[in-house]
Short mmCIF file of C-alpha atoms in Angstrom, two decimals:
data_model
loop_
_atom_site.label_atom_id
_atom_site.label_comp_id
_atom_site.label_asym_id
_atom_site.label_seq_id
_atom_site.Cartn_x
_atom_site.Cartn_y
_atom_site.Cartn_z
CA UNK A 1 74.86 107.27 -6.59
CA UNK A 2 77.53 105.51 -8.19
CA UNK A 3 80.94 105.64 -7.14
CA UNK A 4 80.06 106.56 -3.50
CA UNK A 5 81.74 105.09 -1.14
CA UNK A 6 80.36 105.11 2.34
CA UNK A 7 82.52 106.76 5.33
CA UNK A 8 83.97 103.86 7.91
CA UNK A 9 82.44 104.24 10.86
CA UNK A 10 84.83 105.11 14.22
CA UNK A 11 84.14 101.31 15.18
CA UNK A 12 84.70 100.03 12.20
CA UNK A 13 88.58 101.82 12.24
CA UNK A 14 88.89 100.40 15.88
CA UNK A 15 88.31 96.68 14.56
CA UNK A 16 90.71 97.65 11.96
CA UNK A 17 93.43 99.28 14.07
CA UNK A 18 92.72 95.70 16.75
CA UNK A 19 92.92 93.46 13.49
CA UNK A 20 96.33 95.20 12.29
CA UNK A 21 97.37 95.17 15.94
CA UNK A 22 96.75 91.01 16.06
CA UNK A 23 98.51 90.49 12.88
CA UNK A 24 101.47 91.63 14.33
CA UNK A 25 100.89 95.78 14.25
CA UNK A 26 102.72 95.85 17.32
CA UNK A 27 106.23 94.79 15.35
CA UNK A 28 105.45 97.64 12.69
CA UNK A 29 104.94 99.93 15.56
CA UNK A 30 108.33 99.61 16.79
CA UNK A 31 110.50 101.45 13.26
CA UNK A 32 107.90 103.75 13.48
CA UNK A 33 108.52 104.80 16.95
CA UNK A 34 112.01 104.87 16.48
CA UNK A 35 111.90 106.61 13.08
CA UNK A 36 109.53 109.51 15.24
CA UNK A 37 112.43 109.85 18.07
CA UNK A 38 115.24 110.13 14.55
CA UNK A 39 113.00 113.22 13.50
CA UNK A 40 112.85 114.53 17.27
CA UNK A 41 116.56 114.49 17.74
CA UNK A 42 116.80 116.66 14.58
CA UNK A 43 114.42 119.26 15.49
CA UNK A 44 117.05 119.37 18.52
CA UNK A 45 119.93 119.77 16.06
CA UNK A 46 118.13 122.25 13.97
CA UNK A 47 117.23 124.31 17.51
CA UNK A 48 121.02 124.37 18.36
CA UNK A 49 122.11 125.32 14.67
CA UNK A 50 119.28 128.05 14.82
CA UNK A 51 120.54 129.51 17.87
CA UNK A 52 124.26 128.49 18.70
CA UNK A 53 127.09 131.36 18.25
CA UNK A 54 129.32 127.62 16.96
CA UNK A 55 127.13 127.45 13.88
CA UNK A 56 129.19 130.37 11.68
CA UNK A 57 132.33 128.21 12.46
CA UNK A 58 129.87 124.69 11.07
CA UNK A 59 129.08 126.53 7.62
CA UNK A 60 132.57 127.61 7.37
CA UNK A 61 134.01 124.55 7.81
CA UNK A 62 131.48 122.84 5.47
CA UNK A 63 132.25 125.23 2.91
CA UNK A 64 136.04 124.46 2.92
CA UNK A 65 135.42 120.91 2.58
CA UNK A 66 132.93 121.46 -0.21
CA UNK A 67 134.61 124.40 -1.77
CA UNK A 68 138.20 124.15 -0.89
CA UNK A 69 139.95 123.95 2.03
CA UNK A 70 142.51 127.62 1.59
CA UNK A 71 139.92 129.33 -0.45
CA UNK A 72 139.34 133.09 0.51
CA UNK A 73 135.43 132.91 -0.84
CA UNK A 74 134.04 130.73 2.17
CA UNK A 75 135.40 133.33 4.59
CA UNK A 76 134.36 136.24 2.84
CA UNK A 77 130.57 134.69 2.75
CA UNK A 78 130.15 134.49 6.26
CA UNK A 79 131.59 137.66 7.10
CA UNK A 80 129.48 140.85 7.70
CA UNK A 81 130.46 144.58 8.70
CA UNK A 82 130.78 145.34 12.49
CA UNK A 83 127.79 144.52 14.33
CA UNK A 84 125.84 142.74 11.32
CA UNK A 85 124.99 139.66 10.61
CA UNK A 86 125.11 137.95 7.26
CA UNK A 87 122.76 137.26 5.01
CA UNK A 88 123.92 133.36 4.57
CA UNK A 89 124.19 133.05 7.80
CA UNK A 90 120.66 134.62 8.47
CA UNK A 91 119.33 132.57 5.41
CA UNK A 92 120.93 129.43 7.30
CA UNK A 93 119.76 129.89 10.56
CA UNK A 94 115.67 130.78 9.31
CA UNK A 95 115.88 127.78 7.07
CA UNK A 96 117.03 125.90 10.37
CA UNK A 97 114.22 127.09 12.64
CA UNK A 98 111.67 126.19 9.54
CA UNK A 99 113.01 122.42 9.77
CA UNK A 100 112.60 122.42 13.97
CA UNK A 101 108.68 122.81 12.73
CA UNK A 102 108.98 120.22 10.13
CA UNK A 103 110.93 117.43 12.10
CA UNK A 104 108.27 117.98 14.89
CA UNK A 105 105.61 117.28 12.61
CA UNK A 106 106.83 114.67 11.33
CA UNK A 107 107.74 113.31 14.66
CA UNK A 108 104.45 113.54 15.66
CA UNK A 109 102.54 112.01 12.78
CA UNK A 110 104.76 108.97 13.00
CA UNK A 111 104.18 108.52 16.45
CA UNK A 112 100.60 108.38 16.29
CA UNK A 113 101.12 106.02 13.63
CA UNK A 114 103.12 103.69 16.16
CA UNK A 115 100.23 104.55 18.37
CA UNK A 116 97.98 103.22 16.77
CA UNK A 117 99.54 100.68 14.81
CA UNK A 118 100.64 99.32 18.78
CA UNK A 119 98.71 97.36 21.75
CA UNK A 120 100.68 99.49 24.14
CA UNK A 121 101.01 103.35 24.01
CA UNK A 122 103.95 102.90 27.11
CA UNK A 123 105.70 100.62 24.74
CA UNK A 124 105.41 103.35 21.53
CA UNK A 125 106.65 105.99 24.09
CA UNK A 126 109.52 104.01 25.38
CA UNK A 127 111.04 103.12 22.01
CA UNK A 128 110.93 106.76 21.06
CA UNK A 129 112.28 108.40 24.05
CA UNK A 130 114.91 106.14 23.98
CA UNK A 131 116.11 106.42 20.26
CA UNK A 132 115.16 110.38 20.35
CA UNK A 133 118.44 110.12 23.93
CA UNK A 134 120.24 107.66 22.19
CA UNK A 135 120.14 109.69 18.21
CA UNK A 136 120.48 113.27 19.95
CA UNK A 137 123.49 112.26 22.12
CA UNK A 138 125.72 110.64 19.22
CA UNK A 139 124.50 113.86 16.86
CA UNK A 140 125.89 116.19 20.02
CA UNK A 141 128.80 114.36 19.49
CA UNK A 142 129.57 113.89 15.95
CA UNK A 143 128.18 117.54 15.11
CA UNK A 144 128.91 120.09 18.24
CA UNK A 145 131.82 118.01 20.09
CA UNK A 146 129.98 117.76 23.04
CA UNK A 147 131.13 115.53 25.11
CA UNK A 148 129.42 111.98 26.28
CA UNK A 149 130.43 111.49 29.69
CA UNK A 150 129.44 108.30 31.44
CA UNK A 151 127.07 110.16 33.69
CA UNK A 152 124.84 110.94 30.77
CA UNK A 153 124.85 107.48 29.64
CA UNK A 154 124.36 106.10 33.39
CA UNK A 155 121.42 108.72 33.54
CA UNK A 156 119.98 107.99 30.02
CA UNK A 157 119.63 104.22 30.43
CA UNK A 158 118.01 104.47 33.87
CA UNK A 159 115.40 106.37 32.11
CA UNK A 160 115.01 104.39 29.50
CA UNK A 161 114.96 101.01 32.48
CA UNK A 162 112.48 102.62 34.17
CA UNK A 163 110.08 103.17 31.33
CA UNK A 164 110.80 99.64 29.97
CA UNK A 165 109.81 98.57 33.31
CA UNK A 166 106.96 100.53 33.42
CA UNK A 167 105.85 99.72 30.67
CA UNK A 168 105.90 95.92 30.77
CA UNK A 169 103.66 96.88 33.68
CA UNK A 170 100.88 98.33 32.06
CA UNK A 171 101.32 95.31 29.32
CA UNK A 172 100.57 92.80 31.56
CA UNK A 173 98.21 94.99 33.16
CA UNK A 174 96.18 95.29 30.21
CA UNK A 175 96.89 91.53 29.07
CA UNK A 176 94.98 90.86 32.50
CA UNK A 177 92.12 92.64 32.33
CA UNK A 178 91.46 91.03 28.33
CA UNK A 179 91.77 87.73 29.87
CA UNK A 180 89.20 88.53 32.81
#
């Protein structure tokens, strides 16, 4: 048949995957992984807008900046009869919850990307847990208001230590057993 191309075969993709991985794979890993914690901290944003009573008081707000800022029409949208809700704010909060599914997919597909684009899975997980605390804390902050006490920081970074440290672990574990 012409133009028939025949299917790699699953070893064939591993000597691929180790070939990428010697050229330096594990470098391109590393924006992956941290692009795949960006997209996890907005699924977290996108949960909160979805279900936090603060997030009539966000779309007003935007829509004085946008609009302008003593205009009666931003009020008026956002504003239902007794014991309604209104349809912006409903159309708001469903397009919300369909971009917590969204971010987490594409969370996911870039970090198996990094996984396998990476010698280490600890170091893949590491680099995303650490920029999904890092992204999620300063969008708490710059979005909601909440505050960043230096408790959370103390705690985040002793996390992120202790995986670094495990991680360099299973490194030279694994570095160890390819030299043997």
């Amino acid at each position: 048949m012409s133009g028939h191309r025949p299917r790699k075969t699953t070893a064939a993709v591993r000597r691929q995957n180790a070939a990428l991985a010697a050229e330096g794979g594990s470098t391109a890993a590393i924006p992956t992984a941290i692009l795949a914690g960006t997209f996890a901290a907005l699924a977290s944003v996108f949960a909160k807008l979805t279900l936090d009573a603060r997030t009539v008081e966000f779309l007003q707000d935007a829509c004085n900046t946008v609009l302008a800022p003593t205009t009666p029409y931003c009020t008026s949208l956002f504003i239902a009869k007794e014991g309604e809700t209104s349809p912006v704010v409903v159309a708001v909060r469903s397009a919300c919850f369909a971009l917590i599914f969204i971010c987490n997919a594409a969370m996911w597909t870039l970090f198996t990307k990094a996984l396998n684009r990476s010698k280490s899975s600890a170091t893949v997980t590491v680099i995303n847990s650490a920029a999904n605390f890092c992204i999620t804390a300063v969008l708490g902050y710059v979005l909601f208001s909440e505050p960043l006490a230096l408790q959370w920081w103390f705690g985040a970074s002793l996390i992120v230590v202790g995986s670094v440290l495990v991680s360099s672990d299973e490194a030279n574990a694994s570095t160890k057993t390819k030299i043997e």
